[in-house]
PDB file of C-alpha atoms in Angstrom:
ATOM      1  CA  UNK A 241       4.328 105.500 -54.749  1.00 77.00           C
ATOM      2  CA  UNK A 242       6.129 108.452 -56.287  1.00 84.00           C
ATOM      3  CA  UNK A 243       5.127 110.569 -53.278  1.00 86.00           C
ATOM      4  CA  UNK A 244       6.590 107.956 -50.946  1.00 87.00           C
ATOM      5  CA  UNK A 245       9.919 107.919 -52.762  1.00 87.00           C
ATOM      6  CA  UNK A 246       9.948 111.711 -52.892  1.00 88.00           C
ATOM      7  CA  UNK A 247       9.347 111.830 -49.144  1.00 92.00           C
ATOM      8  CA  UNK A 248      12.143 109.317 -48.477  1.00 91.00           C
ATOM      9  CA  UNK A 249      14.438 111.313 -50.750  1.00 90.00           C
ATOM     10  CA  UNK A 250      13.835 114.509 -48.783  1.00 93.00           C
ATOM     11  CA  UNK A 251      14.310 112.646 -45.496  1.00 94.00           C
ATOM     12  CA  UNK A 252      17.540 111.040 -46.695  1.00 92.00           C
ATOM     13  CA  UNK A 253      18.939 114.347 -47.918  1.00 91.00           C
ATOM     14  CA  UNK A 254      18.002 116.511 -44.925  1.00 94.00           C
ATOM     15  CA  UNK A 255      18.655 114.087 -42.051  1.00 95.00           C
ATOM     16  CA  UNK A 256      20.956 111.330 -40.809  1.00 93.00           C
ATOM     17  CA  UNK A 257      18.070 109.040 -39.904  1.00 92.00           C
ATOM     18  CA  UNK A 258      18.469 105.346 -40.823  1.00 89.00           C
ATOM     19  CA  UNK A 259      16.156 104.721 -43.759  1.00 85.00           C
ATOM     20  CA  UNK A 260      15.262 101.896 -46.128  1.00 81.00           C
ATOM     21  CA  UNK A 261      17.083 101.860 -49.433  1.00 79.00           C
ATOM     22  CA  UNK A 262      15.552 104.258 -51.941  1.00 75.00           C
ATOM     23  CA  UNK A 263      14.666 101.934 -54.811  1.00 72.00           C
ATOM     24  CA  UNK A 264      13.511 104.602 -57.204  1.00 74.00           C
ATOM     25  CA  UNK A 265      15.181 107.940 -57.840  1.00 74.00           C
ATOM     26  CA  UNK A 266      15.039 110.258 -60.822  1.00 75.00           C
ATOM     27  CA  UNK A 267      14.718 113.969 -61.547  1.00 78.00           C
ATOM     28  CA  UNK A 268      10.938 113.955 -61.107  1.00 81.00           C
ATOM     29  CA  UNK A 269      11.247 112.438 -57.635  1.00 84.00           C
ATOM     30  CA  UNK A 270      14.011 114.882 -56.714  1.00 82.00           C
ATOM     31  CA  UNK A 271      11.819 117.762 -57.876  1.00 83.00           C
ATOM     32  CA  UNK A 272       8.820 116.538 -55.906  1.00 88.00           C
ATOM     33  CA  UNK A 273      10.881 115.958 -52.751  1.00 89.00           C
ATOM     34  CA  UNK A 274      11.103 119.688 -51.996  1.00 91.00           C
ATOM     35  CA  UNK A 275       7.437 119.883 -50.973  1.00 92.00           C
ATOM     36  CA  UNK A 276       8.209 117.497 -48.108  1.00 95.00           C
ATOM     37  CA  UNK A 277      10.877 119.737 -46.559  1.00 96.00           C
ATOM     38  CA  UNK A 278       8.485 121.198 -43.945  1.00 96.00           C
ATOM     39  CA  UNK A 279       7.366 117.657 -43.045  1.00 97.00           C
ATOM     40  CA  UNK A 280      10.996 116.682 -42.511  1.00 97.00           C
ATOM     41  CA  UNK A 281      11.256 119.714 -40.229  1.00 98.00           C
ATOM     42  CA  UNK A 282       8.248 118.420 -38.292  1.00 97.00           C
ATOM     43  CA  UNK A 283       9.908 115.012 -37.895  1.00 97.00           C
ATOM     44  CA  UNK A 284      13.101 116.624 -36.622  1.00 98.00           C
ATOM     45  CA  UNK A 285      11.070 118.730 -34.198  1.00 97.00           C
ATOM     46  CA  UNK A 286       9.083 115.691 -33.077  1.00 96.00           C
ATOM     47  CA  UNK A 287      12.245 113.721 -32.318  1.00 97.00           C
ATOM     48  CA  UNK A 288      13.621 116.667 -30.348  1.00 96.00           C
ATOM     49  CA  UNK A 289      10.374 116.799 -28.346  1.00 93.00           C
ATOM     50  CA  UNK A 290      10.605 113.078 -27.633  1.00 94.00           C
ATOM     51  CA  UNK A 291      14.171 113.564 -26.425  1.00 96.00           C
ATOM     52  CA  UNK A 292      13.172 116.439 -24.137  1.00 93.00           C
ATOM     53  CA  UNK A 293      10.262 114.431 -22.742  1.00 89.00           C
ATOM     54  CA  UNK A 294      12.449 111.418 -21.944  1.00 93.00           C
ATOM     55  CA  UNK A 295      15.241 113.571 -20.513  1.00 92.00           C
ATOM     56  CA  UNK A 296      12.932 115.541 -18.233  1.00 87.00           C
ATOM     57  CA  UNK A 297      11.140 112.329 -17.288  1.00 85.00           C
ATOM     58  CA  UNK A 298      14.375 110.873 -15.922  1.00 90.00           C
ATOM     59  CA  UNK A 299      15.920 114.145 -14.730  1.00 88.00           C
ATOM     60  CA  UNK A 300      13.029 116.507 -13.922  1.00 85.00           C
ATOM     61  CA  UNK A 301      15.278 119.165 -12.415  1.00 85.00           C
ATOM     62  CA  UNK A 302      17.953 119.175 -15.106  1.00 88.00           C
ATOM     63  CA  UNK A 303      19.634 122.524 -15.667  1.00 91.00           C
ATOM     64  CA  UNK A 304      17.979 124.414 -18.523  1.00 91.00           C
ATOM     65  CA  UNK A 305      21.352 125.311 -20.045  1.00 94.00           C
ATOM     66  CA  UNK A 306      22.362 121.654 -20.119  1.00 95.00           C
ATOM     67  CA  UNK A 307      19.029 120.644 -21.636  1.00 94.00           C
ATOM     68  CA  UNK A 308      19.471 123.325 -24.304  1.00 96.00           C
ATOM     69  CA  UNK A 309      22.999 122.109 -25.107  1.00 98.00           C
ATOM     70  CA  UNK A 310      21.875 118.481 -25.431  1.00 98.00           C
ATOM     71  CA  UNK A 311      18.886 119.421 -27.590  1.00 97.00           C
ATOM     72  CA  UNK A 312      21.091 121.536 -29.856  1.00 98.00           C
ATOM     73  CA  UNK A 313      23.612 118.699 -30.162  1.00 98.00           C
ATOM     74  CA  UNK A 314      20.886 116.264 -31.214  1.00 98.00           C
ATOM     75  CA  UNK A 315      19.400 118.878 -33.558  1.00 98.00           C
ATOM     76  CA  UNK A 316      22.756 119.308 -35.288  1.00 97.00           C
ATOM     77  CA  UNK A 317      23.282 115.551 -35.488  1.00 97.00           C
ATOM     78  CA  UNK A 318      19.848 114.931 -37.007  1.00 97.00           C
ATOM     79  CA  UNK A 319      20.512 117.432 -39.799  1.00 95.00           C
ATOM     80  CA  UNK A 320      24.021 116.091 -40.323  1.00 94.00           C
ATOM     81  CA  UNK A 321      25.452 119.597 -40.184  1.00 93.00           C
ATOM     82  CA  UNK A 322      24.280 120.015 -43.787  1.00 92.00           C
ATOM     83  CA  UNK A 323      22.904 123.515 -43.367  1.00 95.00           C
ATOM     84  CA  UNK A 324      25.788 124.584 -41.124  1.00 96.00           C
ATOM     85  CA  UNK A 325      28.118 123.666 -43.979  1.00 94.00           C
ATOM     86  CA  UNK A 326      26.102 125.929 -46.269  1.00 95.00           C
ATOM     87  CA  UNK A 327      26.264 128.682 -43.672  1.00 96.00           C
ATOM     88  CA  UNK A 328      30.046 128.387 -43.405  1.00 95.00           C
ATOM     89  CA  UNK A 329      30.555 128.378 -47.172  1.00 94.00           C
ATOM     90  CA  UNK A 330      28.238 131.361 -47.608  1.00 95.00           C
ATOM     91  CA  UNK A 331      29.917 133.369 -44.841  1.00 95.00           C
ATOM     92  CA  UNK A 332      33.373 132.752 -46.288  1.00 94.00           C
ATOM     93  CA  UNK A 333      32.169 133.645 -49.776  1.00 94.00           C
ATOM     94  CA  UNK A 334      30.332 136.807 -48.727  1.00 95.00           C
ATOM     95  CA  UNK A 335      33.363 138.175 -46.905  1.00 93.00           C
ATOM     96  CA  UNK A 336      36.079 136.881 -49.222  1.00 90.00           C
ATOM     97  CA  UNK A 337      34.149 137.658 -52.392  1.00 90.00           C
ATOM     98  CA  UNK A 338      34.585 141.397 -51.851  1.00 85.00           C
ATOM     99  CA  UNK A 339      31.271 142.152 -53.532  1.00 87.00           C
ATOM    100  CA  UNK A 340      32.212 140.295 -56.732  1.00 92.00           C
ATOM    101  CA  UNK A 341      29.753 137.692 -58.020  1.00 93.00           C
ATOM    102  CA  UNK A 342      32.209 135.310 -59.694  1.00 92.00           C
ATOM    103  CA  UNK A 343      34.654 135.392 -56.800  1.00 93.00           C
ATOM    104  CA  UNK A 344      31.846 134.800 -54.307  1.00 93.00           C
ATOM    105  CA  UNK A 345      30.624 131.749 -56.237  1.00 92.00           C
ATOM    106  CA  UNK A 346      34.162 130.390 -56.588  1.00 91.00           C
ATOM    107  CA  UNK A 347      34.862 130.663 -52.857  1.00 92.00           C
ATOM    108  CA  UNK A 348      31.510 129.047 -52.086  1.00 91.00           C
ATOM    109  CA  UNK A 349      32.580 125.921 -53.986  1.00 86.00           C
ATOM    110  CA  UNK A 350      35.716 125.510 -51.860  1.00 80.00           C
ATOM    111  CA  UNK A 351      34.998 122.609 -49.448  1.00 76.00           C
ATOM    112  CA  UNK A 352      37.327 123.980 -46.773  1.00 76.00           C
ATOM    113  CA  UNK A 353      35.908 126.392 -44.190  1.00 73.00           C
ATOM    114  CA  UNK A 354      37.781 129.646 -43.644  1.00 84.00           C
ATOM    115  CA  UNK A 355      37.794 131.772 -40.495  1.00 89.00           C
ATOM    116  CA  UNK A 356      34.546 133.585 -41.289  1.00 93.00           C
ATOM    117  CA  UNK A 357      32.774 130.287 -41.828  1.00 94.00           C
ATOM    118  CA  UNK A 358      33.884 129.065 -38.424  1.00 94.00           C
ATOM    119  CA  UNK A 359      32.849 132.350 -36.808  1.00 96.00           C
ATOM    120  CA  UNK A 360      29.419 132.153 -38.447  1.00 96.00           C
ATOM    121  CA  UNK A 361      28.845 128.599 -37.194  1.00 97.00           C
ATOM    122  CA  UNK A 362      29.922 129.483 -33.657  1.00 98.00           C
ATOM    123  CA  UNK A 363      27.723 132.584 -33.534  1.00 98.00           C
ATOM    124  CA  UNK A 364      24.625 130.830 -34.897  1.00 98.00           C
ATOM    125  CA  UNK A 365      25.014 127.877 -32.525  1.00 98.00           C
ATOM    126  CA  UNK A 366      25.588 130.244 -29.611  1.00 98.00           C
ATOM    127  CA  UNK A 367      22.445 132.209 -30.454  1.00 98.00           C
ATOM    128  CA  UNK A 368      20.452 128.989 -30.775  1.00 98.00           C
ATOM    129  CA  UNK A 369      21.723 127.692 -27.445  1.00 98.00           C
ATOM    130  CA  UNK A 370      20.958 130.964 -25.646  1.00 97.00           C
ATOM    131  CA  UNK A 371      17.440 131.087 -27.105  1.00 97.00           C
ATOM    132  CA  UNK A 372      16.757 127.439 -26.252  1.00 96.00           C
ATOM    133  CA  UNK A 373      18.068 127.980 -22.728  1.00 95.00           C
ATOM    134  CA  UNK A 374      15.742 130.955 -22.278  1.00 93.00           C
ATOM    135  CA  UNK A 375      12.796 128.921 -23.590  1.00 91.00           C
ATOM    136  CA  UNK A 376      13.502 125.964 -21.334  1.00 90.00           C
ATOM    137  CA  UNK A 377      14.127 128.164 -18.318  1.00 88.00           C
ATOM    138  CA  UNK A 378      10.743 129.820 -18.794  1.00 84.00           C
ATOM    139  CA  UNK A 379       8.732 126.759 -19.802  1.00 77.00           C
ATOM    140  CA  UNK A 380      10.175 123.661 -18.125  1.00 75.00           C
ATOM    141  CA  UNK A 381       9.456 124.596 -14.519  1.00 70.00           C
ATOM    142  CA  UNK A 382       5.779 125.448 -15.114  1.00 68.00           C
ATOM    143  CA  UNK A 383       5.544 122.179 -17.031  1.00 66.00           C
ATOM    144  CA  UNK A 384       6.911 120.257 -14.035  1.00 65.00           C
ATOM    145  CA  UNK A 385       4.383 122.016 -11.815  1.00 68.00           C
ATOM    146  CA  UNK A 386       1.545 120.515 -13.795  1.00 63.00           C
ATOM    147  CA  UNK A 387       1.196 122.977 -16.660  1.00 66.00           C
ATOM    148  CA  UNK A 388       0.751 121.524 -20.145  1.00 69.00           C
ATOM    149  CA  UNK A 389       3.827 120.351 -22.032  1.00 74.00           C
ATOM    150  CA  UNK A 390       2.328 121.852 -25.187  1.00 80.00           C
ATOM    151  CA  UNK A 391       4.164 125.238 -25.119  1.00 79.00           C
ATOM    152  CA  UNK A 392       7.550 123.516 -24.932  1.00 81.00           C
ATOM    153  CA  UNK A 393       6.842 120.980 -27.641  1.00 87.00           C
ATOM    154  CA  UNK A 394       5.053 123.432 -29.943  1.00 91.00           C
ATOM    155  CA  UNK A 395       7.976 125.864 -29.753  1.00 90.00           C
ATOM    156  CA  UNK A 396      10.466 123.136 -30.648  1.00 93.00           C
ATOM    157  CA  UNK A 397       8.417 121.717 -33.524  1.00 96.00           C
ATOM    158  CA  UNK A 398       7.435 124.901 -35.336  1.00 96.00           C
ATOM    159  CA  UNK A 399      10.952 126.289 -35.823  1.00 97.00           C
ATOM    160  CA  UNK A 400      12.395 123.534 -38.069  1.00 98.00           C
ATOM    161  CA  UNK A 401       9.108 123.450 -40.007  1.00 97.00           C
ATOM    162  CA  UNK A 402       9.224 127.166 -40.815  1.00 97.00           C
ATOM    163  CA  UNK A 403      12.960 127.164 -41.504  1.00 97.00           C
ATOM    164  CA  UNK A 404      12.684 124.416 -44.124  1.00 97.00           C
ATOM    165  CA  UNK A 405       9.528 125.802 -45.690  1.00 96.00           C
ATOM    166  CA  UNK A 406      11.467 128.928 -46.611  1.00 94.00           C
ATOM    167  CA  UNK A 407      13.455 126.903 -49.160  1.00 93.00           C
ATOM    168  CA  UNK A 408      10.275 126.410 -51.187  1.00 93.00           C
ATOM    169  CA  UNK A 409       9.489 130.118 -51.247  1.00 92.00           C
ATOM    170  CA  UNK A 410      13.019 131.181 -52.146  1.00 93.00           C
ATOM    171  CA  UNK A 411      13.366 128.592 -54.914  1.00 91.00           C
ATOM    172  CA  UNK A 412      10.026 129.659 -56.371  1.00 90.00           C
ATOM    173  CA  UNK A 413      11.040 133.308 -56.630  1.00 91.00           C
ATOM    174  CA  UNK A 414      14.812 133.259 -57.117  1.00 92.00           C
ATOM    175  CA  UNK A 415      16.974 132.041 -60.033  1.00 91.00           C
ATOM    176  CA  UNK A 416      19.310 129.130 -59.310  1.00 91.00           C
ATOM    177  CA  UNK A 417      22.762 130.198 -60.429  1.00 92.00           C
ATOM    178  CA  UNK A 418      24.590 126.868 -60.686  1.00 82.00           C
ATOM    179  CA  UNK A 419      24.501 124.920 -63.933  1.00 76.00           C
ATOM    180  CA  UNK A 420      24.239 121.693 -61.947  1.00 68.00           C
ATOM    181  CA  UNK A 421      23.434 120.674 -58.406  1.00 63.00           C
ATOM    182  CA  UNK A 422      20.553 119.421 -56.311  1.00 62.00           C
ATOM    183  CA  UNK A 423      18.896 122.828 -56.272  1.00 67.00           C
ATOM    184  CA  UNK A 424      18.626 122.710 -60.063  1.00 67.00           C
ATOM    185  CA  UNK A 425      16.600 119.493 -59.824  1.00 70.00           C
ATOM    186  CA  UNK A 426      14.362 120.960 -57.129  1.00 76.00           C
ATOM    187  CA  UNK A 427      13.237 123.872 -59.296  1.00 75.00           C
ATOM    188  CA  UNK A 428      10.815 121.735 -61.293  1.00 71.00           C
ATOM    189  CA  UNK A 429       9.029 120.837 -58.069  1.00 74.00           C
ATOM    190  CA  UNK A 430       8.194 124.370 -56.985  1.00 82.00           C
ATOM    191  CA  UNK A 431       5.106 124.927 -59.115  1.00 84.00           C
ATOM    192  CA  UNK A 432       2.876 127.840 -58.033  1.00 86.00           C
ATOM    193  CA  UNK A 433       0.099 125.589 -56.721  1.00 90.00           C
ATOM    194  CA  UNK A 434       2.520 123.483 -54.667  1.00 87.00           C
ATOM    195  CA  UNK A 435       4.197 126.566 -53.270  1.00 89.00           C
ATOM    196  CA  UNK A 436       0.961 128.238 -52.208  1.00 92.00           C
ATOM    197  CA  UNK A 437      -0.593 125.087 -50.749  1.00 93.00           C
ATOM    198  CA  UNK A 438       2.557 124.233 -48.798  1.00 91.00           C
ATOM    199  CA  UNK A 439       3.088 127.729 -47.426  1.00 92.00           C
ATOM    200  CA  UNK A 440      -0.585 128.122 -46.462  1.00 94.00           C
ATOM    201  CA  UNK A 441      -0.471 124.797 -44.593  1.00 96.00           C
ATOM    202  CA  UNK A 442       2.702 125.897 -42.804  1.00 96.00           C
ATOM    203  CA  UNK A 443       1.119 129.229 -41.833  1.00 95.00           C
ATOM    204  CA  UNK A 444      -1.980 127.449 -40.481  1.00 96.00           C
ATOM    205  CA  UNK A 445       0.230 125.053 -38.521  1.00 95.00           C
ATOM    206  CA  UNK A 446       1.997 128.028 -36.979  1.00 95.00           C
ATOM    207  CA  UNK A 447      -1.313 129.484 -35.820  1.00 95.00           C
ATOM    208  CA  UNK A 448      -2.361 126.089 -34.441  1.00 94.00           C
ATOM    209  CA  UNK A 449       0.882 125.298 -32.626  1.00 93.00           C
ATOM    210  CA  UNK A 450       1.812 128.709 -31.226  1.00 92.00           C
ATOM    211  CA  UNK A 451      -1.321 130.893 -31.442  1.00 90.00           C
ATOM    212  CA  UNK A 452       0.024 133.588 -29.104  1.00 88.00           C
ATOM    213  CA  UNK A 453       3.247 134.017 -31.071  1.00 89.00           C
ATOM    214  CA  UNK A 454       1.993 133.122 -34.563  1.00 91.00           C
ATOM    215  CA  UNK A 455       1.806 136.641 -35.988  1.00 93.00           C
ATOM    216  CA  UNK A 456       5.250 137.535 -34.637  1.00 93.00           C
ATOM    217  CA  UNK A 457       6.807 134.321 -35.945  1.00 94.00           C
ATOM    218  CA  UNK A 458       5.269 134.636 -39.390  1.00 95.00           C
ATOM    219  CA  UNK A 459       6.380 138.256 -39.682  1.00 96.00           C
ATOM    220  CA  UNK A 460       9.915 137.332 -38.621  1.00 96.00           C
ATOM    221  CA  UNK A 461       9.889 134.358 -40.982  1.00 96.00           C
ATOM    222  CA  UNK A 462       8.817 136.441 -43.983  1.00 96.00           C
ATOM    223  CA  UNK A 463      11.177 139.301 -43.133  1.00 97.00           C
ATOM    224  CA  UNK A 464      14.240 137.071 -42.785  1.00 96.00           C
ATOM    225  CA  UNK A 465      13.348 135.226 -45.993  1.00 96.00           C
ATOM    226  CA  UNK A 466      12.938 138.495 -47.897  1.00 96.00           C
ATOM    227  CA  UNK A 467      16.221 139.894 -46.556  1.00 97.00           C
ATOM    228  CA  UNK A 468      18.112 136.694 -47.354  1.00 96.00           C
ATOM    229  CA  UNK A 469      16.666 136.613 -50.863  1.00 97.00           C
ATOM    230  CA  UNK A 470      17.555 140.278 -51.408  1.00 97.00           C
ATOM    231  CA  UNK A 471      21.137 139.632 -50.285  1.00 96.00           C
ATOM    232  CA  UNK A 472      21.432 136.677 -52.671  1.00 97.00           C
ATOM    233  CA  UNK A 473      20.073 138.645 -55.617  1.00 96.00           C
ATOM    234  CA  UNK A 474      22.325 141.601 -54.911  1.00 96.00           C
ATOM    235  CA  UNK A 475      25.517 139.556 -54.647  1.00 96.00           C
ATOM    236  CA  UNK A 476      25.117 136.534 -56.931  1.00 96.00           C
ATOM    237  CA  UNK A 477      21.868 137.318 -58.798  1.00 96.00           C
ATOM    238  CA  UNK A 478      20.237 134.159 -57.490  1.00 94.00           C
ATOM    239  CA  UNK A 479      20.594 131.341 -54.993  1.00 94.00           C
ATOM    240  CA  UNK A 480      22.670 128.193 -54.503  1.00 93.00           C
ATOM    241  CA  UNK A 481      22.369 125.159 -52.263  1.00 91.00           C
ATOM    242  CA  UNK A 482      24.795 126.799 -49.836  1.00 94.00           C
ATOM    243  CA  UNK A 483      22.802 130.011 -49.546  1.00 96.00           C
ATOM    244  CA  UNK A 484      19.607 128.016 -49.010  1.00 95.00           C
ATOM    245  CA  UNK A 485      21.306 126.059 -46.224  1.00 96.00           C
ATOM    246  CA  UNK A 486      22.557 129.285 -44.683  1.00 97.00           C
ATOM    247  CA  UNK A 487      19.039 130.707 -44.816  1.00 97.00           C
ATOM    248  CA  UNK A 488      17.686 127.675 -42.941  1.00 98.00           C
ATOM    249  CA  UNK A 489      20.262 128.095 -40.166  1.00 98.00           C
ATOM    250  CA  UNK A 490      19.689 131.834 -39.863  1.00 98.00           C
ATOM    251  CA  UNK A 491      15.922 131.319 -39.847  1.00 98.00           C
ATOM    252  CA  UNK A 492      16.161 128.751 -37.053  1.00 98.00           C
ATOM    253  CA  UNK A 493      18.345 131.014 -34.922  1.00 98.00           C
ATOM    254  CA  UNK A 494      16.190 134.123 -35.354  1.00 98.00           C
ATOM    255  CA  UNK A 495      12.892 132.258 -34.922  1.00 97.00           C
ATOM    256  CA  UNK A 496      14.172 130.765 -31.658  1.00 97.00           C
ATOM    257  CA  UNK A 497      15.163 134.236 -30.485  1.00 97.00           C
ATOM    258  CA  UNK A 498      11.712 135.565 -31.398  1.00 95.00           C
ATOM    259  CA  UNK A 499      10.054 132.769 -29.418  1.00 93.00           C
ATOM    260  CA  UNK A 500      12.340 133.351 -26.441  1.00 93.00           C
ATOM    261  CA  UNK A 501      11.574 137.077 -26.427  1.00 92.00           C
ATOM    262  CA  UNK A 502       7.836 136.453 -26.786  1.00 87.00           C
ATOM    263  CA  UNK A 503       7.408 134.202 -23.728  1.00 77.00           C
TER     264      UNK A 503
END
């Protein structure tokens, strides 16, 4: 049962989905919940696929830009804007911190978004929309002509899986700089065996879902993760929940761009 409660904990934290009341919660469950992050990404991707299927079923000739906007809106709703909040806080802190660790961490704790946070959110959402529009423009029409729906659905599903899996890798290799916080509880869950098993499964899923783009996506995924981790270590000598959320958003945007360029 502990796995079930850990799964529900990860789902409750990372999404806005209506869920049964979590009857058991402690530090061990919080720690274990991190291994389910890629599965939560798969659920988000699956719901987005269902939405696209229903939408195209009723409106087969819907404009690809409109479809992309609606998908992105649902995507943001499902995640509750959690990672966008981390992106905004990180952007404000990186610019306002002026290269100083303590100042960067102090700004990151401020709940109000400054101008750079707003700019970062707008840019990331714009990039996501443009990439989704390019994907739908290239893939929806062939799908309506009788081609398999698989390329569309596989592209949507794999991105949130990879983006959330990166949290496991970063936590396993990067100090957590806050004395308290959810990330502190997650650290106990990222044991070497769990990390390797989870990341290998995610890599195999990538090959299965998008075989033609798998190598490109995995290279992009690893490169972005390494660059984000390097930036965290250089500025704050570790990671926080906000920087992990920012990494998820940046990963999603860049992975979508990579998929759009690869079609």
